[in-house]
CSV table of C-alpha atoms in Angstrom, one decimal:
chain,number,residue,atom,x,y,z
A,26,MET,CA,7.1,-9.1,-10.4
A,27,ASP,CA,10.4,-9.0,-10.1
A,28,THR,CA,11.5,-8.9,-6.7
A,29,ASN,CA,15.1,-8.7,-6.7
A,30,GLU,CA,15.5,-5.1,-7.9
A,31,PRO,CA,14.0,-3.1,-5.4
A,32,VAL,CA,11.7,0.4,-7.0
A,33,PHE,CA,12.1,2.3,-3.2
A,34,SER,CA,15.8,1.3,-0.7
A,35,VAL,CA,14.7,3.1,2.0
A,36,ARG,CA,17.6,2.4,5.5
A,37,ASN,CA,17.8,3.5,8.7
A,38,LEU,CA,15.9,7.0,7.9
A,39,TRP,CA,15.0,9.7,10.5
A,40,LYS,CA,12.6,12.8,10.2
A,41,VAL,CA,13.6,15.3,13.2
A,42,PHE,CA,11.5,18.5,14.1
A,43,GLY,CA,13.1,20.8,16.0
A,44,PRO,CA,15.9,22.2,17.5
A,45,LYS,CA,19.5,20.3,16.4
A,46,ALA,CA,17.3,17.6,15.1
A,47,GLU,CA,20.3,15.8,13.1
A,48,ARG,CA,22.1,15.4,16.9
A,49,VAL,CA,19.1,12.6,17.6
A,50,PRO,CA,20.1,10.5,14.9
A,51,ALA,CA,23.7,11.0,15.2
A,52,ASP,CA,23.5,9.7,19.1
A,53,THR,CA,23.0,6.7,19.4
A,54,ARG,CA,21.6,6.8,22.7
A,55,TYR,CA,18.3,7.7,21.3
A,56,ALA,CA,18.1,4.5,19.3
A,57,ALA,CA,16.3,2.9,21.7
A,58,LEU,CA,14.0,5.4,23.5
A,59,SER,CA,10.9,6.0,22.6
A,60,ALA,CA,9.6,8.9,21.1
A,61,GLU,CA,8.2,10.8,24.2
A,62,GLU,CA,11.2,9.8,26.1
A,63,ILE,CA,13.4,11.9,22.4
A,64,ARG,CA,10.8,14.4,22.5
A,65,ARG,CA,12.0,14.7,26.8
A,66,GLN,CA,15.3,14.8,26.4
A,67,SER,CA,16.6,16.3,23.0
A,68,GLY,CA,13.3,19.1,22.5
A,69,CYS,CA,12.5,17.5,19.3
A,70,THR,CA,9.9,15.1,18.1
A,71,ALA,CA,11.2,12.5,15.7
A,72,ALA,CA,8.5,11.7,13.3
A,73,VAL,CA,10.1,9.2,11.8
A,74,ARG,CA,12.6,6.4,13.5
A,75,ASP,CA,15.5,5.1,12.2
A,76,VAL,CA,13.6,2.5,9.3
A,77,SER,CA,14.1,0.5,7.5
A,78,PHE,CA,12.4,-1.1,3.5
A,79,ASP,CA,12.1,-1.8,0.6
A,80,VAL,CA,9.8,-1.6,-1.9
A,81,ARG,CA,9.4,-4.3,-4.4
A,82,LYS,CA,8.7,-3.5,-8.3
A,83,GLY,CA,5.2,-4.0,-9.0
A,84,GLU,CA,3.8,-4.9,-5.4
A,85,VAL,CA,1.3,-3.0,-3.7
A,86,PHE,CA,3.3,-1.7,-0.5
A,87,VAL,CA,0.9,-0.3,2.6
A,88,VAL,CA,2.5,1.9,5.8
A,89,MET,CA,-0.5,1.9,8.5
A,90,GLY,CA,-0.7,2.9,11.4
A,91,LEU,CA,-2.9,5.1,14.1
A,92,SER,CA,-2.6,9.2,13.2
A,93,GLY,CA,0.7,10.9,14.3
A,94,SER,CA,2.5,7.3,14.0
A,95,GLY,CA,4.9,9.0,11.0
A,96,LYS,CA,3.0,7.2,7.9
A,97,SER,CA,2.5,10.6,6.2
A,98,THR,CA,6.2,12.2,6.6
A,99,LEU,CA,7.6,8.6,6.0
A,100,VAL,CA,5.3,8.9,2.3
A,101,ARG,CA,6.8,12.6,1.8
A,102,CYS,CA,10.0,11.9,3.2
A,103,LEU,CA,10.3,9.6,0.0
A,104,THR,CA,10.2,12.2,-2.8
A,105,ARG,CA,11.6,15.0,-0.6
A,106,LEU,CA,8.1,17.0,0.0
A,107,ILE,CA,9.9,16.8,3.5
A,108,GLU,CA,14.1,16.4,3.6
A,109,PRO,CA,15.0,13.6,5.4
A,110,THR,CA,17.2,14.7,9.1
A,111,SER,CA,19.6,11.2,8.2
A,112,GLY,CA,20.0,7.9,6.2
A,113,SER,CA,19.8,6.8,2.9
A,114,LEU,CA,16.9,6.6,0.5
A,115,ALA,CA,17.9,5.3,-3.7
A,116,ILE,CA,14.5,5.2,-6.3
A,117,ASP,CA,16.3,2.4,-8.9
A,118,GLY,CA,19.7,2.3,-7.4
A,119,GLU,CA,20.1,6.3,-7.6
A,120,ASP,CA,20.7,8.2,-4.4
A,121,VAL,CA,17.3,10.8,-4.5
A,122,LEU,CA,19.4,12.4,-1.0
A,123,ALA,CA,21.9,13.7,-3.4
A,124,MET,CA,19.3,15.1,-6.8
A,125,ASP,CA,19.4,18.8,-7.1
A,126,LYS,CA,16.3,20.5,-8.0
A,127,ASN,CA,15.5,19.8,-11.3
A,128,ARG,CA,16.7,15.7,-10.8
A,129,LEU,CA,14.2,16.1,-8.1
A,130,ARG,CA,11.4,17.6,-10.3
A,131,GLU,CA,12.0,15.4,-12.8
A,132,LEU,CA,11.8,12.9,-10.4
A,133,ARG,CA,8.6,14.0,-9.3
A,134,ARG,CA,6.6,15.0,-12.3
A,135,HIS,CA,7.9,11.5,-14.2
A,136,ARG,CA,8.8,8.3,-11.4
A,137,ALA,CA,6.6,8.8,-8.8
A,138,ALA,CA,2.9,10.4,-8.2
A,139,MET,CA,1.4,12.1,-5.6
A,140,VAL,CA,-2.7,10.5,-4.9
A,141,PHE,CA,-3.8,12.9,-1.4
A,142,GLN,CA,-6.4,12.9,-0.1
A,143,HIS,CA,-7.2,16.4,-0.6
A,144,PHE,CA,-7.4,16.0,-4.2
A,145,GLY,CA,-6.3,19.7,-4.8
A,146,LEU,CA,-8.3,20.3,-8.2
A,147,LEU,CA,-8.5,23.2,-10.0
A,148,PRO,CA,-11.8,24.4,-10.1
A,149,HIS,CA,-12.0,26.4,-13.1
A,150,ARG,CA,-10.7,23.6,-15.0
A,151,SER,CA,-12.8,20.9,-16.2
A,152,VAL,CA,-12.1,17.1,-15.4
A,153,VAL,CA,-9.6,16.3,-18.7
A,154,ASP,CA,-8.1,19.5,-18.2
A,155,ASN,CA,-7.5,18.6,-15.0
A,156,VAL,CA,-6.5,14.9,-15.6
A,157,GLY,CA,-3.7,15.9,-18.3
A,158,TYR,CA,-2.6,19.2,-16.1
A,159,GLY,CA,0.6,17.2,-15.1
A,160,LEU,CA,1.3,16.3,-18.7
A,161,GLU,CA,1.1,20.4,-19.6
A,162,ILE,CA,3.5,21.3,-17.1
A,163,GLN,CA,5.8,18.6,-19.0
A,164,GLY,CA,5.2,20.0,-21.9
A,165,VAL,CA,3.1,17.9,-23.9
A,166,GLY,CA,1.0,19.2,-27.0
A,167,LYS,CA,-2.0,20.1,-25.8
A,168,ALA,CA,-3.3,16.9,-29.0
A,169,GLU,CA,-1.4,14.2,-27.5
A,170,ARG,CA,-2.7,16.1,-24.0
A,171,ARG,CA,-6.4,15.6,-24.4
A,172,ALA,CA,-5.5,12.2,-26.3
A,173,ARG,CA,-3.8,10.1,-22.7
A,174,ALA,CA,-6.4,12.8,-20.4
A,175,MET,CA,-9.3,10.9,-22.4
A,176,GLU,CA,-7.2,7.1,-22.3
A,177,VAL,CA,-7.4,7.5,-18.1
A,178,ILE,CA,-10.4,8.7,-17.9
A,179,ALA,CA,-12.0,6.4,-19.2
A,180,LYS,CA,-9.4,3.5,-17.4
A,181,VAL,CA,-10.8,5.0,-14.2
A,182,GLY,CA,-14.9,5.4,-15.2
A,183,LEU,CA,-15.4,8.6,-15.5
A,184,THR,CA,-16.2,8.4,-19.5
A,185,GLY,CA,-18.8,11.4,-20.4
A,186,LEU,CA,-17.4,13.6,-17.4
A,187,GLU,CA,-14.8,14.6,-19.0
A,188,ASP,CA,-16.3,18.4,-20.3
A,189,ARG,CA,-17.4,18.7,-16.4
A,190,ARG,CA,-15.9,21.3,-13.4
A,191,PRO,CA,-15.1,19.7,-9.6
A,192,ASP,CA,-17.5,21.5,-8.2
A,193,GLN,CA,-19.9,18.9,-10.7
A,194,LEU,CA,-18.6,15.9,-9.5
A,195,SER,CA,-19.5,13.9,-6.5
A,196,GLY,CA,-16.3,13.1,-3.8
A,197,GLY,CA,-15.5,9.6,-5.1
A,198,GLN,CA,-15.3,11.1,-9.0
A,199,GLN,CA,-12.9,14.3,-8.3
A,200,GLN,CA,-10.2,11.3,-6.0
A,201,ARG,CA,-10.8,9.5,-9.6
A,202,VAL,CA,-10.3,12.7,-11.1
A,203,GLY,CA,-7.3,13.2,-8.8
A,204,LEU,CA,-6.2,9.0,-9.7
A,205,ALA,CA,-6.9,9.7,-13.4
A,206,ARG,CA,-4.3,12.9,-12.9
A,207,ALA,CA,-1.5,11.0,-11.2
A,208,LEU,CA,-1.8,8.2,-14.1
A,209,ALA,CA,-2.0,10.2,-17.3
A,210,THR,CA,1.9,10.9,-16.6
A,211,ASP,CA,2.8,7.5,-16.4
A,212,PRO,CA,5.1,7.2,-13.5
A,213,GLU,CA,7.2,4.4,-12.1
A,214,VAL,CA,5.5,4.8,-8.6
A,215,LEU,CA,2.0,5.9,-7.1
A,216,LEU,CA,2.1,7.2,-3.8
A,217,PHE,CA,-1.3,7.5,-2.3
A,218,ASP,CA,-1.3,9.4,1.0
A,219,GLU,CA,-5.0,8.4,3.1
A,220,PRO,CA,-6.4,9.5,-0.3
A,221,PHE,CA,-9.9,7.9,0.6
A,222,SER,CA,-9.8,8.8,4.2
A,223,ALA,CA,-12.7,11.5,3.7
A,224,LEU,CA,-15.0,9.5,1.5
A,225,ASP,CA,-18.5,7.9,2.4
A,226,PRO,CA,-17.9,4.1,3.4
A,227,LEU,CA,-19.6,2.5,-0.1
A,228,ILE,CA,-17.6,4.7,-2.3
A,229,ARG,CA,-14.8,4.2,-0.1
A,230,ARG,CA,-14.7,0.4,-1.0
A,231,ASP,CA,-15.4,0.7,-4.7
A,232,MET,CA,-12.2,3.4,-4.9
A,233,GLN,CA,-10.5,0.5,-3.2
A,234,GLU,CA,-12.2,-1.6,-5.8
A,235,GLU,CA,-10.5,0.5,-8.4
A,236,VAL,CA,-6.6,0.5,-6.7
A,237,VAL,CA,-6.8,-3.5,-7.0
A,238,ARG,CA,-8.3,-3.5,-10.0
A,239,LEU,CA,-5.8,-0.8,-12.1
A,240,HIS,CA,-3.1,-3.0,-9.8
A,241,ARG,CA,-4.3,-5.9,-11.4
A,242,GLU,CA,-4.5,-4.3,-15.0
A,243,GLU,CA,-1.0,-2.5,-15.2
A,244,GLY,CA,1.1,-4.2,-12.1
A,245,ARG,CA,2.2,-0.7,-11.3
A,246,THR,CA,3.8,-0.2,-8.2
A,247,MET,CA,2.2,1.6,-5.6
A,248,VAL,CA,2.9,2.7,-2.1
A,249,PHE,CA,-0.6,2.9,0.4
A,250,ILE,CA,-1.3,5.3,2.9
A,251,THR,CA,-4.1,4.5,5.4
A,252,HIS,CA,-5.1,3.9,8.8
A,253,ASP,CA,-7.7,1.7,8.2
A,254,LEU,CA,-6.9,-2.0,8.6
A,255,SER,CA,-9.1,-3.0,7.2
A,256,GLU,CA,-8.3,-1.4,4.0
A,257,ALA,CA,-4.8,-2.2,4.3
A,258,LEU,CA,-5.2,-6.5,5.0
A,259,LYS,CA,-7.3,-5.2,1.5
A,260,LEU,CA,-5.0,-3.9,-0.5
A,261,GLY,CA,-1.8,-4.4,0.3
A,262,ASP,CA,0.7,-7.2,-0.8
A,263,ARG,CA,3.0,-6.4,2.4
A,264,ILE,CA,2.1,-3.9,4.9
A,265,ALA,CA,4.3,-1.9,7.0
A,266,LEU,CA,3.1,-1.1,10.8
A,267,MET,CA,4.6,2.0,12.7
A,268,ARG,CA,4.2,2.8,16.0
A,269,ASP,CA,5.2,6.6,17.4
A,270,GLY,CA,7.8,7.3,14.1
A,271,ALA,CA,9.1,3.3,14.2
A,272,VAL,CA,7.7,0.4,12.2
A,273,VAL,CA,6.7,-2.1,14.5
A,274,GLN,CA,6.4,-5.6,12.1
A,275,LEU,CA,6.5,-5.7,8.2
A,276,GLY,CA,4.8,-8.6,6.7
A,277,THR,CA,2.3,-10.0,4.6
A,278,PRO,CA,-1.0,-9.7,5.7
A,279,GLU,CA,-1.5,-13.4,6.8
A,280,GLU,CA,1.3,-12.8,8.7
A,281,ILE,CA,0.6,-9.6,10.5
A,282,VAL,CA,-2.4,-11.5,11.4
A,283,THR,CA,-1.2,-14.8,12.3
A,284,ARG,CA,2.2,-13.7,13.8
A,285,PRO,CA,2.5,-10.5,15.3
A,286,ALA,CA,5.2,-9.2,16.7
A,287,ASP,CA,4.0,-7.5,20.2
A,288,ASP,CA,1.0,-6.9,22.3
A,289,TYR,CA,0.7,-3.7,19.9
A,290,VAL,CA,0.1,-5.7,16.8
A,291,ARG,CA,-2.1,-8.9,18.5
A,292,ASP,CA,-4.5,-5.8,20.1
A,293,PHE,CA,-4.6,-4.4,16.4
A,294,VAL,CA,-5.8,-7.4,14.4
A,295,ARG,CA,-7.5,-9.4,17.2
A,296,ASP,CA,-10.9,-8.5,15.6
A,297,VAL,CA,-9.9,-9.4,12.3
A,298,PRO,CA,-12.1,-12.1,10.3
A,299,ARG,CA,-8.7,-15.2,9.6
A,300,GLU,CA,-10.2,-16.6,6.9
A,301,GLN,CA,-10.5,-13.2,5.3
A,302,VAL,CA,-7.2,-12.8,5.2
A,303,VAL,CA,-5.7,-16.2,5.8
A,304,THR,CA,-4.5,-17.9,1.8
A,305,VAL,CA,-5.6,-22.2,1.5
A,306,SER,CA,-1.9,-22.7,1.1
A,307,SER,CA,-1.6,-22.8,5.1
A,308,ALA,CA,-4.0,-25.7,5.4
A,309,MET,CA,-2.9,-27.8,2.9
A,310,ARG,CA,-2.6,-31.8,2.9
A,311,PRO,CA,-0.8,-33.9,0.1
A,312,ALA,CA,-3.6,-35.1,-2.4
A,313,SER,CA,-4.8,-39.0,-1.4
A,314,ASP,CA,-5.7,-41.4,-3.9
A,315,GLY,CA,-8.7,-39.6,-5.6
A,316,GLU,CA,-8.4,-36.6,-5.0
A,317,SER,CA,-5.7,-35.4,-7.7
A,318,ASP,CA,-8.4,-35.3,-10.1
A,319,SER,CA,-11.7,-34.3,-8.3
A,320,GLY,CA,-13.0,-30.8,-6.2
A,321,THR,CA,-12.6,-26.6,-7.5
A,322,VAL,CA,-9.2,-25.4,-8.1
A,323,LEU,CA,-8.3,-22.7,-6.2
A,324,ALA,CA,-5.1,-20.5,-6.2
A,325,PRO,CA,-2.6,-20.9,-3.7
A,326,GLY,CA,-3.3,-17.1,-2.6
A,327,ALA,CA,-7.4,-17.6,-1.8
A,328,THR,CA,-8.7,-17.2,0.9
A,329,VAL,CA,-9.8,-20.1,3.8
A,330,ALA,CA,-13.5,-18.2,3.5
A,331,GLU,CA,-13.0,-19.2,0.0
A,332,GLY,CA,-11.6,-22.3,0.3
A,333,ILE,CA,-14.5,-23.3,2.8
A,334,ALA,CA,-16.8,-22.2,0.5
A,335,ALA,CA,-16.0,-24.6,-2.4
A,336,VAL,CA,-15.7,-27.5,0.0
A,337,VAL,CA,-19.0,-26.3,1.1
A,338,ARG,CA,-20.1,-26.2,-2.4
A,339,ASP,CA,-18.7,-29.4,-3.7
A,340,GLY,CA,-18.9,-31.5,-0.4
A,341,VAL,CA,-15.0,-32.9,-1.0
A,342,ALA,CA,-11.4,-31.4,-0.4
A,343,ALA,CA,-10.6,-28.8,-3.0
A,344,ARG,CA,-7.2,-28.7,-5.1
A,345,VAL,CA,-4.5,-26.0,-5.2
A,346,MET,CA,-2.4,-25.8,-8.1
A,347,ALA,CA,-0.3,-23.3,-9.1
A,348,ASP,CA,1.0,-23.1,-13.2
A,349,GLY,CA,-0.7,-26.4,-14.1
A,350,GLU,CA,1.1,-27.9,-10.8
A,351,LEU,CA,-1.0,-29.9,-7.7
A,352,LEU,CA,-0.1,-28.6,-4.9
A,353,GLY,CA,-1.8,-30.3,-2.0
A,354,VAL,CA,-5.0,-30.2,-1.0
A,355,VAL,CA,-7.4,-28.5,1.3
A,356,ASP,CA,-11.1,-30.2,3.4
A,357,HIS,CA,-13.3,-29.1,5.7
A,358,GLN,CA,-11.2,-29.7,9.0
A,359,ARG,CA,-8.0,-28.7,8.2
A,360,LEU,CA,-10.2,-25.3,6.4
A,361,LEU,CA,-11.9,-24.7,10.1
A,362,ALA,CA,-8.7,-25.5,12.7
A,363,VAL,CA,-6.8,-22.8,10.3
A,364,VAL,CA,-10.2,-20.3,11.5
A,365,ALA,CA,-9.7,-21.2,15.1
A,366,GLY,CA,-5.7,-20.9,15.1
A,367,VAL,CA,-4.6,-23.8,15.1
A,368,ASP,CA,-2.1,-25.0,12.7
A,369,PRO,CA,-2.7,-28.5,11.0
A,370,THR,CA,0.0,-30.9,10.8
A,371,PRO,CA,0.9,-32.1,7.0
A,372,ALA,CA,1.6,-35.9,7.5
A,373,THR,CA,-1.6,-36.6,9.7
A,374,GLY,CA,-4.3,-34.1,9.1
A,375,ASP,CA,-4.1,-33.9,13.1
A,376,VAL,CA,-4.1,-30.6,14.1
A,377,VAL,CA,-2.2,-29.0,16.7
A,378,THR,CA,-2.1,-25.7,18.9
A,379,ALA,CA,-0.4,-22.4,16.9
């Protein structure tokens, strides 16, 4: 993953609805006010307030928040489906706000594809024709279009259903068609706007696994919008947690769970099982004599739950390794200390309250 050059770069982005909306971001007095205070003083609704972040190439960047937090407005601003009020927005260094209609059309058709909660499938067309629709708009020939559509149909697990119509599919299958349609145009970025929130829990879990698998196989950059914390923690390399149009914390799932920025985030993550999110790198200590050659090998990003399972199974400390190099070991005591919310002391193995 190349972390040096962001795909999307967002700086001080505002989206304000209402009369003379542009005056809100231009007046520094509004920056420190709550969304309700801005609404009362200006008569405007600040749906996105002074938001800044980068989306790195190859990462899954999750924007999470409750209903009305501004997350869906934000993702639509990225391709100007909603016009930002002020700020700067670039994709691969190119100014999105300066794009004309033709350049914007190219951005939406080739570079950043949306996957919506409501699939928007064409009811009179077959699965293969729905999947190839974006290619058809691009002017791709019928044979090439079908070949590419069949390729991504197989990729999302719909082989054998290519000639069915949308009303002959389950909700999960329809969402897979929507995902395949987005993949067919081979975009640089996939933008997901709460795509699974209307699905049954088991189907939703399957679709989450599908996203994880596709990302693992392709390394494609993804921006994923959700109101579900467990979904955000499962999918995200980094998470931007929004409240009232502003980002209140931006970090890895582990950072958000273990170091919440304020009481709002603390309440949000209070019931999250730490062992499912925190990684074994947080519990490592140097290997002692004999420990470098025994025990299960774990990646630094393995969860504490995986570490506990390995240590219990083997009865010895597990080794944490990357690229053939031993980084340290984790034992039962240190792993349980992390679960309890205390920080193991690297030098002695004693623990201190975090």
